[in-house]
Short mmCIF file of C-alpha atoms in Angstrom, two decimals:
data_model
loop_
_atom_site.label_atom_id
_atom_site.label_comp_id
_atom_site.label_asym_id
_atom_site.label_seq_id
_atom_site.Cartn_x
_atom_site.Cartn_y
_atom_site.Cartn_z
CA MET A 1 54.01 -155.07 -92.47
CA ARG A 2 51.16 -152.58 -91.89
CA THR A 3 51.84 -151.11 -95.35
CA ASN A 4 51.51 -154.53 -97.02
CA ILE A 5 48.21 -155.18 -95.21
CA ASN A 6 46.83 -151.83 -96.36
CA ARG A 7 47.83 -152.59 -99.91
CA PHE A 8 46.12 -155.98 -99.73
CA LEU A 9 42.88 -154.46 -98.42
CA PHE A 10 42.92 -151.75 -101.10
CA CYS A 11 43.34 -154.33 -103.90
CA LEU A 12 40.56 -156.47 -102.42
CA ALA A 13 38.17 -153.49 -102.35
CA LEU A 14 39.11 -152.55 -105.91
CA SER A 15 38.47 -156.09 -107.14
CA GLY A 16 35.08 -156.11 -105.46
CA ALA A 17 34.12 -152.85 -107.10
CA PHE A 18 35.22 -154.19 -110.49
CA LEU A 19 33.19 -157.39 -110.08
CA LEU A 20 30.15 -155.38 -109.00
CA GLY A 21 30.49 -153.14 -112.09
CA CYS A 22 30.73 -156.19 -114.36
CA LYS A 23 27.56 -157.59 -112.86
CA LYS A 24 25.71 -154.34 -113.45
CA TRP A 25 26.92 -154.34 -117.09
CA ASP A 26 25.78 -157.96 -117.48
CA ASP A 27 22.40 -157.02 -116.04
CA HIS A 28 22.20 -154.14 -118.54
CA ASN A 29 22.98 -156.46 -121.43
CA ALA A 30 20.41 -158.91 -120.21
CA ILE A 31 17.65 -156.33 -120.78
CA THR A 32 16.44 -156.82 -124.33
CA ASP A 33 13.76 -155.13 -126.42
CA PRO A 34 11.48 -157.79 -127.92
CA ALA A 35 11.30 -155.69 -131.09
CA LEU A 36 14.97 -156.41 -131.68
CA ASN A 37 14.05 -160.04 -132.34
CA LYS A 38 11.98 -159.02 -135.38
CA ASN A 39 13.14 -157.63 -138.68
CA LEU A 40 11.49 -154.63 -140.32
CA SER A 41 9.28 -156.75 -142.55
CA GLU A 42 7.92 -158.64 -139.53
CA GLN A 43 7.38 -155.48 -137.49
CA ILE A 44 5.37 -153.86 -140.25
CA LYS A 45 3.34 -157.04 -140.79
CA ASP A 46 2.46 -157.20 -137.08
CA ASP A 47 1.20 -153.60 -136.95
CA THR A 48 -2.48 -153.48 -137.96
CA ASN A 49 -2.21 -149.74 -138.64
CA LEU A 50 0.34 -150.55 -141.36
CA SER A 51 -1.50 -153.42 -143.01
CA LYS A 52 -1.96 -151.65 -146.35
CA PHE A 53 1.73 -150.80 -146.57
CA SER A 54 2.54 -154.40 -145.62
CA GLU A 55 0.40 -155.59 -148.53
CA LEU A 56 2.31 -153.30 -150.89
CA LEU A 57 5.61 -154.66 -149.57
CA VAL A 58 4.52 -158.21 -150.35
CA LYS A 59 3.10 -157.30 -153.77
CA SER A 60 6.31 -155.50 -154.76
CA GLY A 61 8.67 -158.07 -153.20
CA TYR A 62 10.21 -155.53 -150.86
CA ASP A 63 9.07 -157.59 -147.87
CA LYS A 64 11.97 -159.91 -148.67
CA VAL A 65 14.36 -156.96 -148.91
CA LEU A 66 13.31 -155.77 -145.46
CA ALA A 67 13.77 -159.29 -144.09
CA SER A 68 17.46 -159.32 -145.12
CA SER A 69 20.47 -158.65 -142.91
CA LYS A 70 21.09 -155.21 -144.44
CA THR A 71 20.24 -152.07 -142.47
CA PHE A 72 17.32 -149.79 -143.42
CA THR A 73 15.08 -147.00 -142.24
CA VAL A 74 11.48 -147.45 -143.35
CA TYR A 75 9.05 -144.53 -143.46
CA ALA A 76 5.82 -146.52 -143.40
CA PRO A 77 2.57 -144.66 -144.18
CA THR A 78 -0.43 -145.46 -142.04
CA ASN A 79 -3.55 -147.03 -143.54
CA ALA A 80 -5.23 -143.62 -143.45
CA ALA A 81 -2.31 -142.09 -145.36
CA LEU A 82 -2.62 -144.74 -148.08
CA ALA A 83 -6.38 -144.39 -148.49
CA SER A 84 -5.92 -141.96 -151.39
CA LEU A 85 -3.21 -143.95 -153.21
CA ASP A 86 -3.85 -143.99 -156.96
CA PRO A 87 -4.94 -147.51 -158.02
CA ALA A 88 -2.91 -147.04 -161.21
CA ILE A 89 0.24 -147.16 -159.08
CA VAL A 90 -0.79 -150.43 -157.44
CA SER A 91 -1.63 -152.07 -160.77
CA ASP A 92 1.62 -151.01 -162.49
CA THR A 93 4.61 -153.08 -161.35
CA ALA A 94 7.25 -150.46 -162.16
CA LYS A 95 5.29 -147.65 -160.53
CA LEU A 96 4.52 -149.75 -157.46
CA ASN A 97 8.15 -150.79 -157.01
CA ALA A 98 9.29 -147.16 -157.27
CA PHE A 99 6.59 -146.02 -154.84
CA VAL A 100 7.48 -148.59 -152.18
CA ALA A 101 11.23 -148.05 -152.65
CA ASN A 102 10.70 -144.34 -152.10
CA HIS A 103 9.79 -145.10 -148.48
CA ILE A 104 13.00 -147.04 -147.70
CA ALA A 105 16.44 -145.59 -146.95
CA THR A 106 19.60 -147.67 -146.79
CA GLN A 107 20.88 -146.27 -143.49
CA THR A 108 19.46 -145.80 -140.00
CA TYR A 109 18.11 -142.31 -139.32
CA PHE A 110 16.91 -141.65 -135.76
CA THR A 111 14.87 -138.49 -135.30
CA SER A 112 16.94 -137.30 -132.36
CA ALA A 113 20.10 -137.40 -134.48
CA VAL A 114 18.78 -135.36 -137.42
CA THR A 115 18.84 -131.84 -135.97
CA THR A 116 19.78 -130.09 -139.22
CA PRO A 117 18.12 -130.58 -142.63
CA GLN A 118 19.45 -133.55 -144.62
CA ARG A 119 18.83 -134.95 -148.09
CA ILE A 120 18.65 -138.73 -147.69
CA GLN A 121 18.68 -141.19 -150.57
CA MET A 122 15.89 -143.73 -150.89
CA LEU A 123 16.00 -147.09 -152.66
CA SER A 124 14.09 -145.46 -155.52
CA GLY A 125 17.12 -143.30 -156.30
CA LYS A 126 15.23 -140.19 -155.21
CA TYR A 127 16.13 -138.05 -152.21
CA GLU A 128 13.88 -136.83 -149.40
CA ASN A 129 14.29 -133.91 -147.00
CA LEU A 130 14.63 -135.04 -143.41
CA LEU A 131 14.60 -132.96 -140.23
CA ASN A 132 13.72 -134.24 -136.76
CA LYS A 133 10.21 -135.73 -137.06
CA THR A 134 9.43 -134.60 -140.60
CA VAL A 135 10.31 -136.27 -143.87
CA ASP A 136 9.32 -134.26 -146.94
CA GLU A 137 5.77 -133.08 -146.08
CA ALA A 138 5.00 -136.05 -143.79
CA THR A 139 5.15 -136.08 -140.01
CA ILE A 140 6.63 -139.04 -138.16
CA VAL A 141 3.83 -140.00 -135.77
CA GLN A 142 5.61 -143.01 -134.23
CA ALA A 143 9.35 -142.47 -134.11
CA ASP A 144 12.46 -144.62 -133.78
CA ARG A 145 10.94 -148.08 -133.49
CA TYR A 146 13.85 -150.48 -133.32
CA ALA A 147 14.11 -153.64 -135.41
CA SER A 148 16.81 -156.25 -135.81
CA ASN A 149 17.92 -154.68 -139.10
CA GLY A 150 17.15 -150.99 -138.71
CA VAL A 151 14.52 -148.55 -137.58
CA LEU A 152 10.83 -148.03 -138.38
CA GLN A 153 9.30 -144.56 -138.63
CA VAL A 154 5.52 -144.38 -139.03
CA VAL A 155 4.40 -141.38 -141.10
CA ASP A 156 1.05 -139.70 -141.67
CA LYS A 157 1.53 -139.03 -145.41
CA MET A 158 2.77 -140.92 -148.44
CA LEU A 159 6.11 -140.07 -150.06
CA PRO A 160 5.16 -139.91 -153.75
CA VAL A 161 7.70 -140.47 -156.51
CA LEU A 162 8.05 -137.12 -158.25
CA SER A 163 9.86 -136.11 -161.43
CA ASN A 164 13.02 -134.07 -161.02
CA ALA A 165 12.99 -130.50 -162.30
CA TRP A 166 14.40 -131.35 -165.73
CA ASP A 167 12.06 -134.29 -166.33
CA ALA A 168 9.12 -132.15 -165.22
CA LEU A 169 10.19 -129.44 -167.64
CA GLN A 170 10.07 -131.98 -170.46
CA SER A 171 6.95 -133.93 -169.54
CA ASN A 172 4.59 -131.81 -167.45
CA SER A 173 1.74 -130.50 -169.60
CA ALA A 174 1.52 -127.32 -167.49
CA ILE A 175 4.94 -126.12 -168.71
CA PRO A 176 4.56 -123.30 -171.29
CA ALA A 177 5.91 -124.03 -174.75
CA ALA A 178 8.31 -121.17 -175.59
CA GLN A 179 10.82 -121.37 -172.73
CA LYS A 180 10.62 -125.17 -172.75
CA ALA A 181 11.44 -125.28 -176.48
CA TYR A 182 14.40 -122.98 -176.00
CA MET A 183 15.88 -124.96 -173.09
CA LEU A 184 15.44 -128.23 -174.99
CA SER A 185 17.22 -126.65 -177.98
CA LEU A 186 20.44 -126.33 -175.95
CA PHE A 187 21.63 -129.91 -176.46
CA ARG A 188 25.11 -130.06 -177.99
CA LYS A 189 27.81 -132.62 -178.65
CA VAL A 190 30.91 -131.54 -176.73
CA PHE A 191 34.47 -132.85 -176.48
CA ASP A 192 34.86 -135.08 -173.41
CA THR A 193 37.70 -137.56 -172.88
CA LYS A 194 36.50 -139.04 -169.58
CA ASN A 195 35.39 -142.31 -171.22
CA ALA A 196 37.35 -141.94 -174.46
CA VAL A 197 39.35 -144.82 -175.94
CA GLN A 198 42.88 -143.73 -176.85
CA VAL A 199 44.16 -145.36 -180.04
CA GLY A 200 47.42 -143.49 -180.54
CA VAL A 201 49.46 -140.31 -180.20
CA ASP A 202 49.80 -137.51 -182.74
CA PRO A 203 53.52 -137.46 -183.68
CA THR A 204 53.43 -133.72 -184.41
CA THR A 205 51.67 -132.39 -181.33
CA GLY A 206 52.19 -135.27 -178.90
CA LEU A 207 48.49 -135.18 -178.09
CA PRO A 208 46.46 -138.38 -177.71
CA ILE A 209 44.34 -139.67 -180.59
CA TYR A 210 40.95 -141.04 -179.58
CA GLN A 211 38.68 -143.54 -181.24
CA PRO A 212 36.00 -141.59 -183.13
CA GLY A 213 32.71 -141.46 -181.30
CA THR A 214 34.22 -142.08 -177.85
CA ASP A 215 35.66 -138.60 -177.24
CA SER A 216 32.43 -136.63 -177.08
CA ILE A 217 29.13 -136.61 -175.24
CA VAL A 218 25.74 -135.04 -175.84
CA THR A 219 24.91 -132.59 -173.09
CA ASN A 220 22.80 -129.52 -172.49
CA LEU A 221 24.34 -126.06 -172.17
CA PHE A 222 21.99 -125.24 -169.31
CA TRP A 223 23.27 -128.26 -167.35
CA ARG A 224 26.88 -127.27 -167.98
CA ASN A 225 26.71 -123.51 -167.48
CA VAL A 226 23.83 -122.92 -165.07
CA TYR A 227 22.53 -125.94 -163.10
CA ASP A 228 22.05 -129.60 -163.88
CA LEU A 229 18.38 -129.81 -162.97
CA ARG A 230 18.53 -133.61 -163.15
CA ASN A 231 20.66 -133.77 -160.01
CA GLU A 232 18.59 -135.40 -157.26
CA GLU A 233 21.10 -134.76 -154.49
CA LYS A 234 20.61 -130.99 -154.60
CA GLN A 235 17.49 -128.84 -154.79
CA TYR A 236 16.63 -126.19 -157.35
CA THR A 237 13.90 -123.69 -158.13
CA LEU A 238 13.10 -123.06 -161.78
CA PHE A 239 10.95 -120.16 -162.96
CA VAL A 240 9.20 -120.90 -166.25
CA LEU A 241 7.55 -117.97 -167.98
CA THR A 242 4.26 -118.13 -169.82
CA ASP A 243 4.72 -117.61 -173.54
CA ALA A 244 3.58 -113.98 -173.30
CA ALA A 245 5.94 -113.27 -170.38
CA TRP A 246 8.83 -115.02 -172.16
CA ASN A 247 8.33 -112.96 -175.29
CA SER A 248 8.09 -109.78 -173.21
CA GLU A 249 11.46 -110.47 -171.60
CA LEU A 250 13.02 -111.35 -174.97
CA ASN A 251 11.83 -108.11 -176.52
CA LYS A 252 13.21 -106.18 -173.56
CA PHE A 253 16.71 -107.56 -174.03
CA LYS A 254 16.92 -107.93 -177.82
CA PRO A 255 18.23 -104.36 -178.29
CA TYR A 256 21.16 -105.24 -176.06
CA CYS A 257 21.85 -108.44 -178.03
CA ALA A 258 21.90 -107.06 -181.59
CA THR A 259 24.44 -108.91 -183.73
CA VAL A 260 26.90 -107.49 -186.25
CA THR A 261 24.71 -108.53 -189.18
CA ASN A 262 21.46 -107.72 -187.36
CA ASN A 263 20.43 -111.31 -187.96
CA PRO A 264 17.10 -111.74 -186.15
CA ASP A 265 17.73 -115.40 -185.36
CA SER A 266 21.13 -114.69 -183.81
CA THR A 267 19.76 -111.77 -181.81
CA THR A 268 16.90 -113.95 -180.52
CA ALA A 269 19.33 -116.74 -179.62
CA PHE A 270 21.57 -114.41 -177.61
CA ALA A 271 18.61 -112.74 -175.91
CA SER A 272 17.06 -116.10 -175.06
CA TRP A 273 20.21 -117.20 -173.27
CA ILE A 274 20.48 -113.88 -171.43
CA VAL A 275 16.91 -114.32 -170.17
CA ALA A 276 16.98 -118.06 -169.41
CA LYS A 277 20.27 -118.28 -167.52
CA ASP A 278 18.90 -116.33 -164.53
CA LEU A 279 15.60 -118.23 -164.20
CA ALA A 280 16.98 -120.99 -161.96
CA ILE A 281 18.41 -120.80 -158.46
CA GLU A 282 19.88 -123.39 -156.14
CA GLY A 283 17.63 -124.40 -153.26
CA ALA A 284 13.91 -125.10 -152.82
CA TYR A 285 12.56 -121.55 -152.72
CA LYS A 286 9.04 -121.03 -151.40
CA VAL A 287 7.33 -117.96 -152.78
CA SER A 288 6.14 -115.71 -149.96
CA ALA A 289 3.02 -113.56 -149.88
CA ALA A 290 4.97 -110.39 -150.71
CA THR A 291 7.15 -109.53 -153.68
CA ASP A 292 10.64 -110.81 -153.06
CA THR A 293 13.94 -110.86 -154.89
CA VAL A 294 16.21 -113.83 -155.42
CA LEU A 295 19.77 -113.82 -156.71
CA SER A 296 20.64 -116.02 -159.66
CA LYS A 297 23.92 -117.91 -160.01
CA PHE A 298 25.23 -114.86 -161.86
CA ASN A 299 24.20 -112.43 -159.08
CA VAL A 300 21.30 -111.03 -161.08
CA LYS A 301 18.35 -109.76 -159.03
CA VAL A 302 15.20 -111.64 -160.09
CA PRO A 303 11.93 -110.21 -158.68
CA VAL A 304 9.39 -112.86 -157.65
CA ASN A 305 5.80 -111.85 -156.95
CA LYS A 306 3.34 -114.40 -155.57
CA ALA A 307 0.57 -112.76 -157.58
CA ALA A 308 2.48 -113.67 -160.77
CA VAL A 309 2.57 -117.40 -159.93
CA VAL A 310 0.24 -119.25 -162.31
CA GLN A 311 1.08 -122.74 -161.07
CA THR A 312 3.40 -124.41 -158.58
CA ILE A 313 4.91 -127.78 -159.53
CA LYS A 314 6.64 -129.71 -156.76
CA THR A 315 9.54 -131.80 -158.02
CA SER A 316 11.73 -134.43 -156.39
CA ASN A 317 14.50 -131.84 -156.15
CA GLY A 318 12.70 -128.55 -155.60
CA PHE A 319 10.00 -126.48 -157.27
CA ILE A 320 8.97 -125.15 -160.66
CA TYR A 321 6.93 -121.95 -160.69
CA VAL A 322 5.02 -121.04 -163.83
CA MET A 323 5.02 -117.21 -163.88
CA ASP A 324 3.10 -114.71 -165.95
CA LYS A 325 5.66 -112.01 -165.15
CA VAL A 326 9.30 -111.83 -164.05
CA ASP A 327 10.41 -108.27 -164.71
CA VAL A 328 14.23 -108.30 -164.53
CA GLN A 329 15.71 -104.84 -164.98
CA PRO A 330 18.45 -104.29 -167.60
CA LYS A 331 20.62 -102.55 -164.98
CA ASP A 332 20.53 -105.75 -162.91
CA LYS A 333 21.08 -108.10 -165.85
CA ILE A 334 23.85 -106.09 -167.57
CA GLN A 335 26.45 -105.78 -164.86
CA PRO A 336 29.91 -104.19 -164.61
CA ILE A 337 32.74 -106.26 -166.08
CA VAL A 338 36.01 -106.46 -164.17
CA ILE A 339 39.14 -107.75 -165.91
CA GLU A 340 42.13 -108.56 -163.73
CA ALA A 341 45.02 -107.26 -165.82
CA GLU A 342 47.44 -110.07 -164.97
CA ASN A 343 45.02 -112.61 -166.51
CA TYR A 344 45.77 -111.90 -170.17
CA SER A 345 45.76 -114.22 -173.17
CA GLY A 346 48.98 -113.17 -174.91
CA THR A 347 51.39 -110.40 -175.93
CA TYR A 348 51.60 -108.99 -179.45
CA VAL A 349 53.16 -106.22 -181.51
CA ALA A 350 50.95 -104.10 -183.78
CA SER A 351 52.40 -103.26 -187.17
CA GLY A 352 50.08 -101.88 -189.83
CA SER A 353 47.18 -104.28 -190.19
CA ALA A 354 49.07 -107.14 -188.50
CA ASN A 355 49.31 -107.97 -184.84
CA ASP A 356 52.05 -110.53 -184.35
CA ALA A 357 52.56 -112.66 -181.26
CA ILE A 358 55.80 -111.99 -179.39
CA ASP A 359 57.36 -113.44 -176.25
CA ARG A 360 58.24 -110.83 -173.64
CA ARG A 361 58.05 -112.98 -170.52
CA SER A 362 61.58 -111.94 -169.52
CA ASN A 363 60.35 -108.33 -169.31
CA THR A 364 57.06 -109.12 -167.58
CA TYR A 365 56.59 -108.70 -163.83
CA PHE A 366 53.64 -109.67 -161.66
CA ARG A 367 53.87 -107.35 -158.70
CA ASP A 368 52.26 -107.52 -155.27
CA ARG A 369 51.38 -104.06 -153.97
CA TYR A 370 49.44 -102.35 -151.20
CA ASN A 371 46.86 -99.70 -152.13
CA PRO A 372 46.60 -97.00 -149.43
CA VAL A 373 43.37 -95.69 -151.01
CA THR A 374 41.46 -98.97 -150.69
CA ASN A 375 43.54 -100.39 -147.81
CA ALA A 376 43.89 -103.63 -149.76
CA TYR A 377 46.68 -105.64 -151.34
CA PHE A 378 46.59 -106.23 -155.09
CA ARG A 379 48.59 -107.85 -157.89
CA ASP A 380 49.25 -106.10 -161.19
CA VAL A 381 51.15 -106.76 -164.43
CA ASN A 382 54.09 -104.60 -165.50
CA ILE A 383 55.96 -105.02 -168.80
CA TYR A 384 59.06 -102.82 -168.84
CA ASN A 385 62.09 -102.27 -171.11
CA HIS A 386 60.65 -104.63 -173.71
CA GLY A 387 62.05 -102.70 -176.68
CA LYS A 388 58.95 -102.78 -178.90
CA ALA A 389 56.69 -100.01 -180.12
CA GLN A 390 52.96 -100.64 -179.71
CA LEU A 391 53.40 -103.82 -177.70
CA ASN A 392 49.95 -104.95 -176.57
CA ILE A 393 48.29 -107.35 -174.17
CA LEU A 394 45.22 -109.27 -175.31
CA TYR A 395 42.19 -109.86 -173.08
CA ARG A 396 39.08 -111.84 -174.01
CA VAL A 397 35.99 -110.27 -172.49
CA ASN A 398 32.70 -112.20 -172.32
CA ASN A 399 29.20 -110.84 -172.95
CA VAL A 400 29.66 -107.20 -173.92
CA PHE A 401 26.24 -105.82 -174.86
CA SER A 402 25.16 -103.62 -177.74
CA ASN A 403 23.47 -100.23 -177.37
CA VAL A 404 24.88 -99.80 -173.87
CA LYS A 405 27.27 -96.99 -173.04
CA TYR A 406 30.24 -98.44 -171.13
CA LYS A 407 32.52 -96.27 -169.06
CA ALA A 408 36.02 -97.74 -168.77
CA TYR A 409 38.16 -97.33 -165.65
CA TRP A 410 41.56 -98.69 -164.70
CA VAL A 411 44.03 -98.70 -161.85
CA ALA A 412 47.53 -98.34 -163.32
CA LEU A 413 50.28 -97.76 -160.76
CA ASN A 414 53.33 -95.99 -162.21
CA ASP A 415 55.77 -96.36 -159.32
CA PHE A 416 58.71 -97.79 -161.27
CA ASN A 417 59.54 -95.20 -163.95
CA GLY A 418 61.47 -92.64 -161.90
CA GLY A 419 58.53 -90.25 -161.78
CA THR A 420 58.29 -90.08 -165.60
CA THR A 421 54.80 -90.27 -167.06
CA PHE A 422 53.94 -92.44 -170.07
CA SER A 423 50.85 -93.28 -172.11
CA GLN A 424 48.97 -96.48 -172.90
CA LYS A 425 45.80 -97.22 -174.86
CA LEU A 426 42.71 -99.32 -174.16
CA ALA A 427 40.94 -100.54 -177.31
CA PHE A 428 38.28 -103.00 -178.48
CA GLY A 429 38.57 -105.12 -181.61
CA THR A 430 42.09 -104.13 -182.71
CA PRO A 431 45.01 -102.83 -180.61
CA LEU A 432 45.20 -99.43 -182.33
CA ALA A 433 41.47 -98.67 -182.53
CA ASN A 434 40.26 -95.40 -181.04
CA THR A 435 37.46 -97.11 -179.15
CA PHE A 436 36.98 -94.71 -176.28
CA THR A 437 36.42 -91.01 -175.91
CA LEU A 438 39.70 -90.46 -174.10
CA GLN A 439 41.71 -87.71 -172.49
CA ASN A 440 44.63 -87.56 -174.96
CA THR A 441 45.11 -87.63 -178.73
CA ASN A 442 45.34 -90.87 -180.72
CA GLY A 443 43.33 -92.67 -178.05
CA TYR A 444 46.11 -92.79 -175.46
CA THR A 445 45.75 -92.03 -171.76
CA THR A 446 48.58 -90.62 -169.66
CA VAL A 447 49.69 -92.68 -166.66
CA PRO A 448 51.03 -90.26 -164.02
CA ALA A 449 53.38 -91.34 -161.26
CA ASN A 450 52.17 -92.87 -157.99
CA VAL A 451 48.41 -92.70 -158.56
CA TYR A 452 46.54 -95.46 -156.73
CA ASP A 453 43.06 -94.20 -157.58
CA GLU A 454 40.74 -95.64 -160.20
CA VAL A 455 40.99 -93.47 -163.33
CA LEU A 456 38.27 -92.89 -165.93
CA VAL A 457 39.75 -93.90 -169.29
CA GLY A 458 36.75 -93.03 -171.45
CA GLU A 459 33.40 -94.27 -172.68
CA THR A 460 32.05 -96.12 -175.70
CA THR A 461 28.89 -97.74 -177.08
CA LEU A 462 29.14 -100.91 -179.13
CA PRO A 463 26.81 -101.38 -182.10
CA ALA A 464 26.75 -105.18 -181.72
CA TYR A 465 26.62 -107.71 -178.92
CA GLN A 466 29.85 -109.67 -178.48
CA SER A 467 29.77 -113.01 -176.69
CA VAL A 468 33.59 -112.82 -176.70
CA LEU A 469 35.29 -109.50 -177.41
CA ASN A 470 39.01 -108.89 -177.89
CA MET A 471 40.29 -106.01 -175.78
CA TYR A 472 43.85 -104.69 -175.91
CA LEU A 473 46.12 -102.66 -173.66
CA THR A 474 48.70 -101.10 -176.00
CA SER A 475 51.97 -99.33 -175.25
CA ALA A 476 53.18 -96.10 -176.85
CA ASN A 477 54.57 -95.99 -180.38
CA SER A 478 58.13 -95.87 -179.05
CA THR A 479 61.00 -98.26 -178.36
CA THR A 480 62.28 -96.24 -175.40
CA ALA A 481 61.95 -97.96 -172.04
CA ALA A 482 60.70 -94.90 -170.16
CA ALA A 483 58.07 -94.13 -172.84
CA ASN A 484 56.54 -97.54 -173.62
CA PRO A 485 55.83 -99.46 -170.38
CA LEU A 486 52.55 -101.27 -169.76
CA VAL A 487 51.10 -101.50 -166.27
CA CYS A 488 47.65 -102.31 -164.92
CA ASP A 489 45.96 -103.75 -161.85
CA TYR A 490 42.44 -104.11 -163.33
CA ILE A 491 40.09 -102.68 -165.94
CA ARG A 492 36.42 -102.08 -165.12
CA LEU A 493 33.68 -101.60 -167.70
CA VAL A 494 30.59 -100.02 -166.17
CA PRO A 495 27.28 -99.94 -168.14
CA GLN A 496 25.28 -96.71 -167.94
CA PHE A 497 21.48 -96.70 -167.72
#
């Protein structure tokens, strides 16, 4: 009986505590912020310090947008911040709409929640940088004011609508002519099936047939291969050289870009690409007082000196710096080339002037090994007992420069041939060419047993720049298995300066 009474008293106490908690929660819910009864449009209208921005909302029609049930964050400039607003923006409907929309985001952003930098999209389609109580270059002077459909942030500066880096390159009168003309010359029509209309299938190849005109797009090679400077979500820094500085860099690199025919136009085109591709980096880089170095997408060291900055152009997605000097060194631009030997394009047999494709996949091995010299695992290619004299592997090597001495090295592990040495040849252009100054006769290099070290194969200087160069690894002129293997981990071409 006593146990039942105790249980009853415990349940009664628990029920009382529960009812007391519910009352406290009801009391909490009963506390309301009067601001929550007003939408963003009404809050801005009621704030005398925001009267100018309120007028712009009405004139543009965005007052109705901010009165809707959707959720927004508004970065409203004070009257003082709008005192210097260009009247041409107010009188132009399109410009006004873009300006106002650039102060409105479609989500709620509370300052306490943004503790790391964010790029937030505005109704204008542009993005702004947000961190704590700063948005772009403006400071939030009244933060996190609640409304029924979002949050109001009062800022001390306007958020102007800026051109992105690519649009600024095209339209800003401060951009020098030479580099601009080159970058605008890089538009090409390229094959692209993303939006193509398929009208059939080729009975011979089995490949789809597309409606003419739907299977290609016009794009820019800089967008595709370096950075798409139109992208508003990310930030970029573009260095644009004055015409004199551009020509100076071109002349520096033209000797390394000489073509087979010594065609001046081709040499200039190659050199222009070599210069331009490293003049953009990802991120909004701010030039410091001292000389600094940035790394391009292609790991080229680009020296940046504040004294060389002629003009700074702020864009919606970063900066453009007009420079009267960017002195990139050839040793930094022309870098070692590493070819992983297992990534070849095909196997062939050399016979006289012909080099015929042949399938030797059944004799090809991709081996995983451990290198005790480097303390690292690696994968190599080994073709063994293939039965062909002068079997060769084709590699396609990009951007091999003229008038540069290249030293060639390889790692070729002969741990499968019973201790017997064999020879193989590295050649440019054709599989039997004597490209390199090598250790043995006929351009072949001996591969001793169980050597894990990198071996110097030889050196060569090319008379002409090659955007794509055929390189071959060729077996001995023998059909004997022990004499004609091919094996390689990697090949490294190191420019000498």
